[in-house]
Amino acid sequence: MNVPPRDREEFWIRFVCAFLFFGFLAALLIIRFIDALGIAQGLGLWAVVVVSVSLYAAKVGDQAWHNIIESIRWW
């Protein structure tokens, strides 16, 4: 996989967009299972998932979105 170099501004734009998008999706899923998880575990899981996916999207770029969409289609 050949990834072109990115500047700092592009990294943060990608990170924030992914954070907002997946933060919303993860919040919807966590709210659904909050009774089973508990608030502390739910927030911890939300934070880990959202930051991980956001960093992945910021580092890899467009290919990350293609990989995520393909994994959702499979699931």
N, CA, C and O atoms as a Tripos MOL2 file, in Angstrom:
@<TRIPOS>MOLECULE
protein
  300   299    75     0     0
PROTEIN
NO_CHARGES

@<TRIPOS>ATOM
      1 N           0.8580   -1.1770    0.0000 N.3       1 MET1
      2 CA          0.0000    0.0000    0.0000 C.3       1 MET1
      3 C           0.8970    1.2290    0.0000 C.2       1 MET1
      4 O           1.6970    1.4160    0.9170 O.2       1 MET1
      5 N           0.7710    2.0420   -0.9910 N.am      2 ASN2
      6 CA          1.5800    3.2430   -1.1350 C.3       2 ASN2
      7 C           0.7660    4.4430   -0.6640 C.2       2 ASN2
      8 O          -0.1910    4.8490   -1.3230 O.2       2 ASN2
      9 N           1.1510    5.0080    0.4770 N.am      3 VAL3
     10 CA          0.4200    6.1270    1.0610 C.3       3 VAL3
     11 C           1.2270    7.3970    0.8520 C.2       3 VAL3
     12 O           2.3780    7.4650    1.2820 O.2       3 VAL3
     13 N           0.6530    8.4100    0.2010 N.am      4 PRO4
     14 CA          1.3960    9.6560    0.0010 C.3       4 PRO4
     15 C           1.5810   10.4040    1.3190 C.2       4 PRO4
     16 O           0.7760   10.2520    2.2370 O.2       4 PRO4
     17 N           2.6370   11.2090    1.4160 N.am      5 PRO5
     18 CA          2.8420   11.9740    2.6530 C.3       5 PRO5
     19 C           1.7250   12.9940    2.8710 C.2       5 PRO5
     20 O           1.1540   13.5280    1.9210 O.2       5 PRO5
     21 N           1.4330   13.2450    4.1360 N.am      6 ARG6
     22 CA          0.3750   14.1970    4.4820 C.3       6 ARG6
     23 C           0.9420   15.2720    5.3880 C.2       6 ARG6
     24 O           1.9160   15.0560    6.1090 O.2       6 ARG6
     25 N           0.3260   16.4060    5.3370 N.am      7 ASP7
     26 CA          0.7400   17.4530    6.2590 C.3       7 ASP7
     27 C          -0.1240   17.3930    7.5140 C.2       7 ASP7
     28 O          -1.0930   16.6360    7.5860 O.2       7 ASP7
     29 N           0.2370   18.1840    8.4720 N.am      8 ARG8
     30 CA         -0.4320   18.1630    9.7690 C.3       8 ARG8
     31 C          -1.8980   18.5820    9.6630 C.2       8 ARG8
     32 O          -2.7560   18.0100   10.3360 O.2       8 ARG8
     33 N          -2.1840   19.5630    8.8350 N.am      9 GLU9
     34 CA         -3.5630   20.0460    8.6910 C.3       9 GLU9
     35 C          -4.4800   18.9540    8.1480 C.2       9 GLU9
     36 O          -5.5910   18.7640    8.6420 O.2       9 GLU9
     37 N          -4.0140   18.2460    7.1410 N.am     10 GLU10
     38 CA         -4.8250   17.1770    6.5580 C.3      10 GLU10
     39 C          -5.0600   16.0550    7.5730 C.2      10 GLU10
     40 O          -6.1510   15.4880    7.6330 O.2      10 GLU10
     41 N          -4.0410   15.7370    8.3650 N.am     11 PHE11
     42 CA         -4.1840   14.7200    9.4030 C.3      11 PHE11
     43 C          -5.3060   15.0840   10.3580 C.2      11 PHE11
     44 O          -6.1560   14.2470   10.6630 O.2      11 PHE11
     45 N          -5.3210   16.3310   10.8370 N.am     12 TRP12
     46 CA         -6.3340   16.7380   11.8170 C.3      12 TRP12
     47 C          -7.7180   16.8510   11.2000 C.2      12 TRP12
     48 O          -8.7150   16.5820   11.8710 O.2      12 TRP12
     49 N          -7.7980   17.2390    9.9450 N.am     13 ILE13
     50 CA         -9.1030   17.2760    9.2720 C.3      13 ILE13
     51 C          -9.6780   15.8680    9.1800 C.2      13 ILE13
     52 O         -10.8530   15.6490    9.4730 O.2      13 ILE13
     53 N          -8.8540   14.9250    8.7750 N.am     14 ARG14
     54 CA         -9.3120   13.5340    8.6870 C.3      14 ARG14
     55 C          -9.6770   12.9830   10.0580 C.2      14 ARG14
     56 O         -10.6700   12.2700   10.2020 O.2      14 ARG14
     57 N          -8.8710   13.3160   11.0680 N.am     15 PHE15
     58 CA         -9.1300   12.8320   12.4250 C.3      15 PHE15
     59 C         -10.4600   13.3600   12.9450 C.2      15 PHE15
     60 O         -11.2660   12.5980   13.4780 O.2      15 PHE15
     61 N         -10.6930   14.6590   12.7930 N.am     16 VAL16
     62 CA        -11.9230   15.2690   13.3220 C.3      16 VAL16
     63 C         -13.1540   14.7370   12.5900 C.2      16 VAL16
     64 O         -14.1730   14.4530   13.2200 O.2      16 VAL16
     65 N         -13.0710   14.6010   11.2820 N.am     17 CYS17
     66 CA        -14.2170   14.0660   10.5290 C.3      17 CYS17
     67 C         -14.5450   12.6420   10.9700 C.2      17 CYS17
     68 O         -15.7100   12.3100   11.1920 O.2      17 CYS17
     69 N         -13.5280   11.8110   11.0950 N.am     18 ALA18
     70 CA        -13.7580   10.4390   11.5450 C.3      18 ALA18
     71 C         -14.2580   10.4130   12.9840 C.2      18 ALA18
     72 O         -15.1230    9.6060   13.3250 O.2      18 ALA18
     73 N         -13.7190   11.2930   13.8330 N.am     19 PHE19
     74 CA        -14.1390   11.3400   15.2300 C.3      19 PHE19
     75 C         -15.6180   11.7010   15.3350 C.2      19 PHE19
     76 O         -16.3540   11.0820   16.1040 O.2      19 PHE19
     77 N         -16.0510   12.6850   14.5780 N.am     20 LEU20
     78 CA        -17.4550   13.0910   14.6290 C.3      20 LEU20
     79 C         -18.3670   11.9950   14.0830 C.2      20 LEU20
     80 O         -19.3860   11.6670   14.6930 O.2      20 LEU20
     81 N         -18.0020   11.4370   12.9450 N.am     21 PHE21
     82 CA        -18.8340   10.4220   12.3100 C.3      21 PHE21
     83 C         -18.9270    9.1600   13.1700 C.2      21 PHE21
     84 O         -20.0270    8.7010   13.4800 O.2      21 PHE21
     85 N         -17.7890    8.6030   13.5520 N.am     22 PHE22
     86 CA        -17.8040    7.3670   14.3300 C.3      22 PHE22
     87 C         -18.1810    7.6100   15.7800 C.2      22 PHE22
     88 O         -18.6750    6.7050   16.4520 O.2      22 PHE22
     89 N         -17.9550    8.8200   16.2690 N.am     23 GLY23
     90 CA        -18.4210    9.1470   17.6140 C.3      23 GLY23
     91 C         -19.9270    9.0580   17.7000 C.2      23 GLY23
     92 O         -20.4760    8.5370   18.6710 O.2      23 GLY23
     93 N         -20.5940    9.5700   16.6750 N.am     24 PHE24
     94 CA        -22.0520    9.5020   16.6250 C.3      24 PHE24
     95 C         -22.5330    8.0590   16.4910 C.2      24 PHE24
     96 O         -23.4360    7.6350   17.2130 O.2      24 PHE24
     97 N         -21.9310    7.3020   15.5680 N.am     25 LEU25
     98 CA        -22.3460    5.9100   15.3800 C.3      25 LEU25
     99 C         -22.0800    5.0630   16.6200 C.2      25 LEU25
    100 O         -22.9270    4.2690   17.0290 O.2      25 LEU25
    101 N         -20.9130    5.2340   17.2090 N.am     26 ALA26
    102 CA        -20.5850    4.4570   18.4090 C.3      26 ALA26
    103 C         -21.4910    4.8480   19.5690 C.2      26 ALA26
    104 O         -21.8700    3.9930   20.3700 O.2      26 ALA26
    105 N         -21.8430    6.1240   19.6710 N.am     27 ALA27
    106 CA        -22.7440    6.5590   20.7430 C.3      27 ALA27
    107 C         -24.1080    5.8940   20.5950 C.2      27 ALA27
    108 O         -24.7110    5.4870   21.5890 O.2      27 ALA27
    109 N         -24.5930    5.7810   19.3730 N.am     28 LEU28
    110 CA        -25.8740    5.1070   19.1530 C.3      28 LEU28
    111 C         -25.8130    3.6420   19.5850 C.2      28 LEU28
    112 O         -26.7540    3.1300   20.1910 O.2      28 LEU28
    113 N         -24.7100    2.9750   19.2740 N.am     29 LEU29
    114 CA        -24.5720    1.5720   19.6710 C.3      29 LEU29
    115 C         -24.3880    1.4200   21.1760 C.2      29 LEU29
    116 O         -24.9640    0.5200   21.7860 O.2      29 LEU29
    117 N         -23.5930    2.2890   21.7720 N.am     30 ILE30
    118 CA        -23.3360    2.1990   23.2120 C.3      30 ILE30
    119 C         -24.6160    2.4840   23.9970 C.2      30 ILE30
    120 O         -24.8920    1.8180   24.9940 O.2      30 ILE30
    121 N         -25.3910    3.4620   23.5560 N.am     31 ILE31
    122 CA        -26.6440    3.7850   24.2490 C.3      31 ILE31
    123 C         -27.5780    2.5780   24.2470 C.2      31 ILE31
    124 O         -28.3100    2.3440   25.2080 O.2      31 ILE31
    125 N         -27.5400    1.8340   23.1780 N.am     32 ARG32
    126 CA        -28.4020    0.6560   23.0800 C.3      32 ARG32
    127 C         -28.0390   -0.4110   24.1170 C.2      32 ARG32
    128 O         -28.9140   -1.1170   24.6170 O.2      32 ARG32
    129 N         -26.7520   -0.5240   24.4360 N.am     33 PHE33
    130 CA        -26.2860   -1.5680   25.3500 C.3      33 PHE33
    131 C         -25.8090   -1.0180   26.6890 C.2      33 PHE33
    132 O         -25.0960   -1.7120   27.4130 O.2      33 PHE33
    133 N         -26.1830    0.2120   27.0360 N.am     34 ILE34
    134 CA        -25.6740    0.8560   28.2470 C.3      34 ILE34
    135 C         -26.1170    0.1310   29.5120 C.2      34 ILE34
    136 O         -25.3870    0.1360   30.5030 O.2      34 ILE34
    137 N         -27.2870   -0.4870   29.5040 N.am     35 ASP35
    138 CA        -27.7500   -1.2180   30.6900 C.3      35 ASP35
    139 C         -26.8490   -2.4110   30.9970 C.2      35 ASP35
    140 O         -26.5590   -2.6920   32.1600 O.2      35 ASP35
    141 N         -26.4110   -3.1040   29.9660 N.am     36 ALA36
    142 CA        -25.5530   -4.2700   30.1710 C.3      36 ALA36
    143 C         -24.1170   -3.8700   30.4980 C.2      36 ALA36
    144 O         -23.4410   -4.5530   31.2680 O.2      36 ALA36
    145 N         -23.6490   -2.7670   29.9170 N.am     37 LEU37
    146 CA        -22.2550   -2.3660   30.0970 C.3      37 LEU37
    147 C         -22.0180   -1.5390   31.3490 C.2      37 LEU37
    148 O         -21.0130   -1.7240   32.0350 O.2      37 LEU37
    149 N         -22.9150   -0.6470   31.6460 N.am     38 GLY38
    150 CA        -22.6810    0.3370   32.6960 C.3      38 GLY38
    151 C         -22.1220    1.6030   32.0650 C.2      38 GLY38
    152 O         -21.5750    1.5690   30.9630 O.2      38 GLY38
    153 N         -22.2600    2.7040   32.7620 N.am     39 ILE39
    154 CA        -21.8650    3.9900   32.1830 C.3      39 ILE39
    155 C         -20.3540    4.0960   32.0150 C.2      39 ILE39
    156 O         -19.8820    4.5250   30.9620 O.2      39 ILE39
    157 N         -19.5960    3.7150   33.0290 N.am     40 ALA40
    158 CA        -18.1350    3.8540   32.9560 C.3      40 ALA40
    159 C         -17.5490    2.9750   31.8520 C.2      40 ALA40
    160 O         -16.7170    3.4360   31.0700 O.2      40 ALA40
    161 N         -17.9720    1.7270   31.7840 N.am     41 GLN41
    162 CA        -17.4710    0.8330   30.7510 C.3      41 GLN41
    163 C         -17.9360    1.2730   29.3700 C.2      41 GLN41
    164 O         -17.1850    1.1760   28.3990 O.2      41 GLN41
    165 N         -19.1620    1.7500   29.2790 N.am     42 GLY42
    166 CA        -19.6770    2.2290   27.9980 C.3      42 GLY42
    167 C         -18.9010    3.4240   27.4800 C.2      42 GLY42
    168 O         -18.5590    3.4810   26.2980 O.2      42 GLY42
    169 N         -18.6210    4.3800   28.3570 N.am     43 LEU43
    170 CA        -17.8400    5.5510   27.9420 C.3      43 LEU43
    171 C         -16.4060    5.1720   27.5960 C.2      43 LEU43
    172 O         -15.8270    5.7060   26.6500 O.2      43 LEU43
    173 N         -15.8390    4.2560   28.3600 N.am     44 GLY44
    174 CA        -14.4820    3.7970   28.0610 C.3      44 GLY44
    175 C         -14.4040    3.1000   26.7180 C.2      44 GLY44
    176 O         -13.4930    3.3540   25.9290 O.2      44 GLY44
    177 N         -15.3580    2.2210   26.4600 N.am     45 LEU45
    178 CA        -15.4100    1.5240   25.1770 C.3      45 LEU45
    179 C         -15.6160    2.5090   24.0390 C.2      45 LEU45
    180 O         -14.9760    2.3990   22.9940 O.2      45 LEU45
    181 N         -16.5100    3.4730   24.2390 N.am     46 TRP46
    182 CA        -16.7590    4.4950   23.2220 C.3      46 TRP46
    183 C         -15.4780    5.2590   22.9070 C.2      46 TRP46
    184 O         -15.1400    5.4550   21.7390 O.2      46 TRP46
    185 N         -14.7700    5.6880   23.9400 N.am     47 ALA47
    186 CA        -13.5510    6.4770   23.7440 C.3      47 ALA47
    187 C         -12.4800    5.6770   23.0090 C.2      47 ALA47
    188 O         -11.8380    6.1930   22.0940 O.2      47 ALA47
    189 N         -12.2850    4.4330   23.3990 N.am     48 VAL48
    190 CA        -11.2560    3.6040   22.7610 C.3      48 VAL48
    191 C         -11.5870    3.3600   21.2950 C.2      48 VAL48
    192 O         -10.7190    3.4890   20.4310 O.2      48 VAL48
    193 N         -12.8290    3.0100   21.0130 N.am     49 VAL49
    194 CA        -13.2300    2.7260   19.6310 C.3      49 VAL49
    195 C         -13.1190    3.9730   18.7640 C.2      49 VAL49
    196 O         -12.5650    3.9180   17.6660 O.2      49 VAL49
    197 N         -13.6380    5.0870   19.2450 N.am     50 VAL50
    198 CA        -13.6680    6.3020   18.4290 C.3      50 VAL50
    199 C         -12.2630    6.8380   18.1830 C.2      50 VAL50
    200 O         -11.9420    7.2180   17.0560 O.2      50 VAL50
    201 N         -11.4320    6.8770   19.1950 N.am     51 VAL51
    202 CA        -10.0660    7.3790   19.0060 C.3      51 VAL51
    203 C          -9.2680    6.4370   18.1080 C.2      51 VAL51
    204 O          -8.5000    6.8980   17.2640 O.2      51 VAL51
    205 N          -9.4370    5.1290   18.2760 N.am     52 SER52
    206 CA         -8.7140    4.1700   17.4390 C.3      52 SER52
    207 C          -9.0980    4.3030   15.9690 C.2      52 SER52
    208 O          -8.2290    4.3690   15.0990 O.2      52 SER52
    209 N         -10.3800    4.3400   15.7010 N.am     53 VAL53
    210 CA        -10.8350    4.4550   14.3120 C.3      53 VAL53
    211 C         -10.4390    5.8110   13.7290 C.2      53 VAL53
    212 O         -10.0890    5.8950   12.5520 O.2      53 VAL53
    213 N         -10.4890    6.8570   14.5250 N.am     54 SER54
    214 CA        -10.1140    8.1880   14.0420 C.3      54 SER54
    215 C          -8.6300    8.2550   13.7050 C.2      54 SER54
    216 O          -8.2550    8.8350   12.6860 O.2      54 SER54
    217 N          -7.7920    7.6760   14.5370 N.am     55 LEU55
    218 CA         -6.3600    7.6430   14.2340 C.3      55 LEU55
    219 C          -6.0820    6.8150   12.9830 C.2      55 LEU55
    220 O          -5.2530    7.1900   12.1540 O.2      55 LEU55
    221 N          -6.7740    5.6970   12.8540 N.am     56 TYR56
    222 CA         -6.6210    4.8640   11.6620 C.3      56 TYR56
    223 C          -7.0220    5.6350   10.4030 C.2      56 TYR56
    224 O          -6.3080    5.6080    9.4010 O.2      56 TYR56
    225 N          -8.1510    6.3150   10.4580 N.am     57 ALA57
    226 CA         -8.6140    7.0870    9.3010 C.3      57 ALA57
    227 C          -7.6760    8.2490    9.0050 C.2      57 ALA57
    228 O          -7.4510    8.5760    7.8400 O.2      57 ALA57
    229 N          -7.1290    8.8750   10.0340 N.am     58 ALA58
    230 CA         -6.2270   10.0040    9.8250 C.3      58 ALA58
    231 C          -4.9020    9.5510    9.2210 C.2      58 ALA58
    232 O          -4.3380   10.2550    8.3840 O.2      58 ALA58
    233 N          -4.4000    8.3970    9.6290 N.am     59 LYS59
    234 CA         -3.1130    7.9260    9.1270 C.3      59 LYS59
    235 C          -3.2170    7.3090    7.7360 C.2      59 LYS59
    236 O          -2.3770    7.5740    6.8770 O.2      59 LYS59
    237 N          -4.2340    6.4940    7.5100 N.am     60 VAL60
    238 CA         -4.3330    5.7620    6.2500 C.3      60 VAL60
    239 C          -5.0310    6.5800    5.1770 C.2      60 VAL60
    240 O          -4.6950    6.4640    3.9980 O.2      60 VAL60
    241 N          -5.9860    7.3940    5.5580 N.am     61 GLY61
    242 CA         -6.6690    8.2470    4.5930 C.3      61 GLY61
    243 C          -7.8890    7.5800    3.9920 C.2      61 GLY61
    244 O          -8.6420    6.8970    4.6870 O.2      61 GLY61
    245 N          -8.0790    7.7800    2.7020 N.am     62 ASP62
    246 CA         -9.2760    7.2780    2.0270 C.3      62 ASP62
    247 C          -9.3750    5.7570    2.0640 C.2      62 ASP62
    248 O         -10.4750    5.2050    2.1160 O.2      62 ASP62
    249 N          -8.2410    5.0850    2.0380 N.am     63 GLN63
    250 CA         -8.2700    3.6240    2.0730 C.3      63 GLN63
    251 C          -8.9070    3.1170    3.3650 C.2      63 GLN63
    252 O          -9.5180    2.0480    3.3710 O.2      63 GLN63
    253 N          -8.7730    3.8610    4.4470 N.am     64 ALA64
    254 CA         -9.4000    3.4710    5.7180 C.3      64 ALA64
    255 C         -10.9130    3.4420    5.5750 C.2      64 ALA64
    256 O         -11.5690    2.5180    6.0550 O.2      64 ALA64
    257 N         -11.4630    4.4470    4.9220 N.am     65 TRP65
    258 CA        -12.9200    4.4880    4.7420 C.3      65 TRP65
    259 C         -13.3850    3.3270    3.8680 C.2      65 TRP65
    260 O         -14.4310    2.7340    4.1330 O.2      65 TRP65
    261 N         -12.6180    2.9950    2.8260 N.am     66 HIS66
    262 CA        -12.9680    1.8520    1.9810 C.3      66 HIS66
    263 C         -12.9210    0.5540    2.7870 C.2      66 HIS66
    264 O         -13.8080   -0.2890    2.6560 O.2      66 HIS66
    265 N         -11.8980    0.3920    3.6150 N.am     67 ASN67
    266 CA        -11.7880   -0.8150    4.4440 C.3      67 ASN67
    267 C         -12.9270   -0.9070    5.4450 C.2      67 ASN67
    268 O         -13.4750   -1.9890    5.6570 O.2      67 ASN67
    269 N         -13.2900    0.2000    6.0580 N.am     68 ILE68
    270 CA        -14.3680    0.2030    7.0450 C.3      68 ILE68
    271 C         -15.7010   -0.1280    6.3790 C.2      68 ILE68
    272 O         -16.4880   -0.9080    6.9160 O.2      68 ILE68
    273 N         -15.9540    0.4580    5.2230 N.am     69 ILE69
    274 CA        -17.2020    0.1840    4.5060 C.3      69 ILE69
    275 C         -17.2680   -1.2810    4.0890 C.2      69 ILE69
    276 O         -18.3210   -1.9090    4.2010 O.2      69 ILE69
    277 N         -16.1560   -1.8310    3.6110 N.am     70 GLU70
    278 CA        -16.1440   -3.2430    3.2280 C.3      70 GLU70
    279 C         -16.3930   -4.1500    4.4300 C.2      70 GLU70
    280 O         -17.0890   -5.1580    4.3060 O.2      70 GLU70
    281 N         -15.8370   -3.8080    5.5830 N.am     71 SER71
    282 CA        -16.0640   -4.6480    6.7620 C.3      71 SER71
    283 C         -17.5110   -4.5410    7.2440 C.2      71 SER71
    284 O         -18.0570   -5.5140    7.7630 O.2      71 SER71
    285 N         -18.1380   -3.3820    7.0810 N.am     72 ILE72
    286 CA        -19.5450   -3.2330    7.4580 C.3      72 ILE72
    287 C         -20.4290   -4.0140    6.4920 C.2      72 ILE72
    288 O         -21.4040   -4.6350    6.9160 O.2      72 ILE72
    289 N         -20.1050   -3.9910    5.2120 N.am     73 ARG73
    290 CA        -20.8760   -4.7660    4.2350 C.3      73 ARG73
    291 C         -20.7910   -6.2530    4.5310 C.2      73 ARG73
    292 O         -21.7800   -6.9730    4.3960 O.2      73 ARG73
    293 N         -19.6160   -6.7150    4.9340 N.am     74 TRP74
    294 CA        -19.4440   -8.1220    5.2410 C.3      74 TRP74
    295 C         -20.2470   -8.5110    6.4640 C.2      74 TRP74
    296 O         -20.8280   -9.5940    6.5230 O.2      74 TRP74
    297 N         -20.2740   -7.6190    7.4380 N.am     75 TRP75
    298 CA        -20.9270   -7.9040    8.7080 C.3      75 TRP75
    299 C         -22.4050   -7.8250    8.5240 C.2      75 TRP75
    300 O         -23.1580   -8.0320    9.4760 O.2      75 TRP75
@<TRIPOS>BOND
     1     1     2 1
     2     2     3 1
     3     3     4 2
     4     3     5 am
     5     5     6 1
     6     6     7 1
     7     7     8 2
     8     7     9 am
     9     9    10 1
    10    10    11 1
    11    11    12 2
    12    11    13 am
    13    13    14 1
    14    14    15 1
    15    15    16 2
    16    15    17 am
    17    17    18 1
    18    18    19 1
    19    19    20 2
    20    19    21 am
    21    21    22 1
    22    22    23 1
    23    23    24 2
    24    23    25 am
    25    25    26 1
    26    26    27 1
    27    27    28 2
    28    27    29 am
    29    29    30 1
    30    30    31 1
    31    31    32 2
    32    31    33 am
    33    33    34 1
    34    34    35 1
    35    35    36 2
    36    35    37 am
    37    37    38 1
    38    38    39 1
    39    39    40 2
    40    39    41 am
    41    41    42 1
    42    42    43 1
    43    43    44 2
    44    43    45 am
    45    45    46 1
    46    46    47 1
    47    47    48 2
    48    47    49 am
    49    49    50 1
    50    50    51 1
    51    51    52 2
    52    51    53 am
    53    53    54 1
    54    54    55 1
    55    55    56 2
    56    55    57 am
    57    57    58 1
    58    58    59 1
    59    59    60 2
    60    59    61 am
    61    61    62 1
    62    62    63 1
    63    63    64 2
    64    63    65 am
    65    65    66 1
    66    66    67 1
    67    67    68 2
    68    67    69 am
    69    69    70 1
    70    70    71 1
    71    71    72 2
    72    71    73 am
    73    73    74 1
    74    74    75 1
    75    75    76 2
    76    75    77 am
    77    77    78 1
    78    78    79 1
    79    79    80 2
    80    79    81 am
    81    81    82 1
    82    82    83 1
    83    83    84 2
    84    83    85 am
    85    85    86 1
    86    86    87 1
    87    87    88 2
    88    87    89 am
    89    89    90 1
    90    90    91 1
    91    91    92 2
    92    91    93 am
    93    93    94 1
    94    94    95 1
    95    95    96 2
    96    95    97 am
    97    97    98 1
    98    98    99 1
    99    99   100 2
   100    99   101 am
   101   101   102 1
   102   102   103 1
   103   103   104 2
   104   103   105 am
   105   105   106 1
   106   106   107 1
   107   107   108 2
   108   107   109 am
   109   109   110 1
   110   110   111 1
   111   111   112 2
   112   111   113 am
   113   113   114 1
   114   114   115 1
   115   115   116 2
   116   115   117 am
   117   117   118 1
   118   118   119 1
   119   119   120 2
   120   119   121 am
   121   121   122 1
   122   122   123 1
   123   123   124 2
   124   123   125 am
   125   125   126 1
   126   126   127 1
   127   127   128 2
   128   127   129 am
   129   129   130 1
   130   130   131 1
   131   131   132 2
   132   131   133 am
   133   133   134 1
   134   134   135 1
   135   135   136 2
   136   135   137 am
   137   137   138 1
   138   138   139 1
   139   139   140 2
   140   139   141 am
   141   141   142 1
   142   142   143 1
   143   143   144 2
   144   143   145 am
   145   145   146 1
   146   146   147 1
   147   147   148 2
   148   147   149 am
   149   149   150 1
   150   150   151 1
   151   151   152 2
   152   151   153 am
   153   153   154 1
   154   154   155 1
   155   155   156 2
   156   155   157 am
   157   157   158 1
   158   158   159 1
   159   159   160 2
   160   159   161 am
   161   161   162 1
   162   162   163 1
   163   163   164 2
   164   163   165 am
   165   165   166 1
   166   166   167 1
   167   167   168 2
   168   167   169 am
   169   169   170 1
   170   170   171 1
   171   171   172 2
   172   171   173 am
   173   173   174 1
   174   174   175 1
   175   175   176 2
   176   175   177 am
   177   177   178 1
   178   178   179 1
   179   179   180 2
   180   179   181 am
   181   181   182 1
   182   182   183 1
   183   183   184 2
   184   183   185 am
   185   185   186 1
   186   186   187 1
   187   187   188 2
   188   187   189 am
   189   189   190 1
   190   190   191 1
   191   191   192 2
   192   191   193 am
   193   193   194 1
   194   194   195 1
   195   195   196 2
   196   195   197 am
   197   197   198 1
   198   198   199 1
   199   199   200 2
   200   199   201 am
   201   201   202 1
   202   202   203 1
   203   203   204 2
   204   203   205 am
   205   205   206 1
   206   206   207 1
   207   207   208 2
   208   207   209 am
   209   209   210 1
   210   210   211 1
   211   211   212 2
   212   211   213 am
   213   213   214 1
   214   214   215 1
   215   215   216 2
   216   215   217 am
   217   217   218 1
   218   218   219 1
   219   219   220 2
   220   219   221 am
   221   221   222 1
   222   222   223 1
   223   223   224 2
   224   223   225 am
   225   225   226 1
   226   226   227 1
   227   227   228 2
   228   227   229 am
   229   229   230 1
   230   230   231 1
   231   231   232 2
   232   231   233 am
   233   233   234 1
   234   234   235 1
   235   235   236 2
   236   235   237 am
   237   237   238 1
   238   238   239 1
   239   239   240 2
   240   239   241 am
   241   241   242 1
   242   242   243 1
   243   243   244 2
   244   243   245 am
   245   245   246 1
   246   246   247 1
   247   247   248 2
   248   247   249 am
   249   249   250 1
   250   250   251 1
   251   251   252 2
   252   251   253 am
   253   253   254 1
   254   254   255 1
   255   255   256 2
   256   255   257 am
   257   257   258 1
   258   258   259 1
   259   259   260 2
   260   259   261 am
   261   261   262 1
   262   262   263 1
   263   263   264 2
   264   263   265 am
   265   265   266 1
   266   266   267 1
   267   267   268 2
   268   267   269 am
   269   269   270 1
   270   270   271 1
   271   271   272 2
   272   271   273 am
   273   273   274 1
   274   274   275 1
   275   275   276 2
   276   275   277 am
   277   277   278 1
   278   278   279 1
   279   279   280 2
   280   279   281 am
   281   281   282 1
   282   282   283 1
   283   283   284 2
   284   283   285 am
   285   285   286 1
   286   286   287 1
   287   287   288 2
   288   287   289 am
   289   289   290 1
   290   290   291 1
   291   291   292 2
   292   291   293 am
   293   293   294 1
   294   294   295 1
   295   295   296 2
   296   295   297 am
   297   297   298 1
   298   298   299 1
   299   299   300 2
@<TRIPOS>SUBSTRUCTURE
     1 MET1         2 RESIDUE 1 A MET
     2 ASN2         6 RESIDUE 1 A ASN
     3 VAL3        10 RESIDUE 1 A VAL
     4 PRO4        14 RESIDUE 1 A PRO
     5 PRO5        18 RESIDUE 1 A PRO
     6 ARG6        22 RESIDUE 1 A ARG
     7 ASP7        26 RESIDUE 1 A ASP
     8 ARG8        30 RESIDUE 1 A ARG
     9 GLU9        34 RESIDUE 1 A GLU
    10 GLU10       38 RESIDUE 1 A GLU
    11 PHE11       42 RESIDUE 1 A PHE
    12 TRP12       46 RESIDUE 1 A TRP
    13 ILE13       50 RESIDUE 1 A ILE
    14 ARG14       54 RESIDUE 1 A ARG
    15 PHE15       58 RESIDUE 1 A PHE
    16 VAL16       62 RESIDUE 1 A VAL
    17 CYS17       66 RESIDUE 1 A CYS
    18 ALA18       70 RESIDUE 1 A ALA
    19 PHE19       74 RESIDUE 1 A PHE
    20 LEU20       78 RESIDUE 1 A LEU
    21 PHE21       82 RESIDUE 1 A PHE
    22 PHE22       86 RESIDUE 1 A PHE
    23 GLY23       90 RESIDUE 1 A GLY
    24 PHE24       94 RESIDUE 1 A PHE
    25 LEU25       98 RESIDUE 1 A LEU
    26 ALA26      102 RESIDUE 1 A ALA
    27 ALA27      106 RESIDUE 1 A ALA
    28 LEU28      110 RESIDUE 1 A LEU
    29 LEU29      114 RESIDUE 1 A LEU
    30 ILE30      118 RESIDUE 1 A ILE
    31 ILE31      122 RESIDUE 1 A ILE
    32 ARG32      126 RESIDUE 1 A ARG
    33 PHE33      130 RESIDUE 1 A PHE
    34 ILE34      134 RESIDUE 1 A ILE
    35 ASP35      138 RESIDUE 1 A ASP
    36 ALA36      142 RESIDUE 1 A ALA
    37 LEU37      146 RESIDUE 1 A LEU
    38 GLY38      150 RESIDUE 1 A GLY
    39 ILE39      154 RESIDUE 1 A ILE
    40 ALA40      158 RESIDUE 1 A ALA
    41 GLN41      162 RESIDUE 1 A GLN
    42 GLY42      166 RESIDUE 1 A GLY
    43 LEU43      170 RESIDUE 1 A LEU
    44 GLY44      174 RESIDUE 1 A GLY
    45 LEU45      178 RESIDUE 1 A LEU
    46 TRP46      182 RESIDUE 1 A TRP
    47 ALA47      186 RESIDUE 1 A ALA
    48 VAL48      190 RESIDUE 1 A VAL
    49 VAL49      194 RESIDUE 1 A VAL
    50 VAL50      198 RESIDUE 1 A VAL
    51 VAL51      202 RESIDUE 1 A VAL
    52 SER52      206 RESIDUE 1 A SER
    53 VAL53      210 RESIDUE 1 A VAL
    54 SER54      214 RESIDUE 1 A SER
    55 LEU55      218 RESIDUE 1 A LEU
    56 TYR56      222 RESIDUE 1 A TYR
    57 ALA57      226 RESIDUE 1 A ALA
    58 ALA58      230 RESIDUE 1 A ALA
    59 LYS59      234 RESIDUE 1 A LYS
    60 VAL60      238 RESIDUE 1 A VAL
    61 GLY61      242 RESIDUE 1 A GLY
    62 ASP62      246 RESIDUE 1 A ASP
    63 GLN63      250 RESIDUE 1 A GLN
    64 ALA64      254 RESIDUE 1 A ALA
    65 TRP65      258 RESIDUE 1 A TRP
    66 HIS66      262 RESIDUE 1 A HIS
    67 ASN67      266 RESIDUE 1 A ASN
    68 ILE68      270 RESIDUE 1 A ILE
    69 ILE69      274 RESIDUE 1 A ILE
    70 GLU70      278 RESIDUE 1 A GLU
    71 SER71      282 RESIDUE 1 A SER
    72 ILE72      286 RESIDUE 1 A ILE
    73 ARG73      290 RESIDUE 1 A ARG
    74 TRP74      294 RESIDUE 1 A TRP
    75 TRP75      298 RESIDUE 1 A TRP
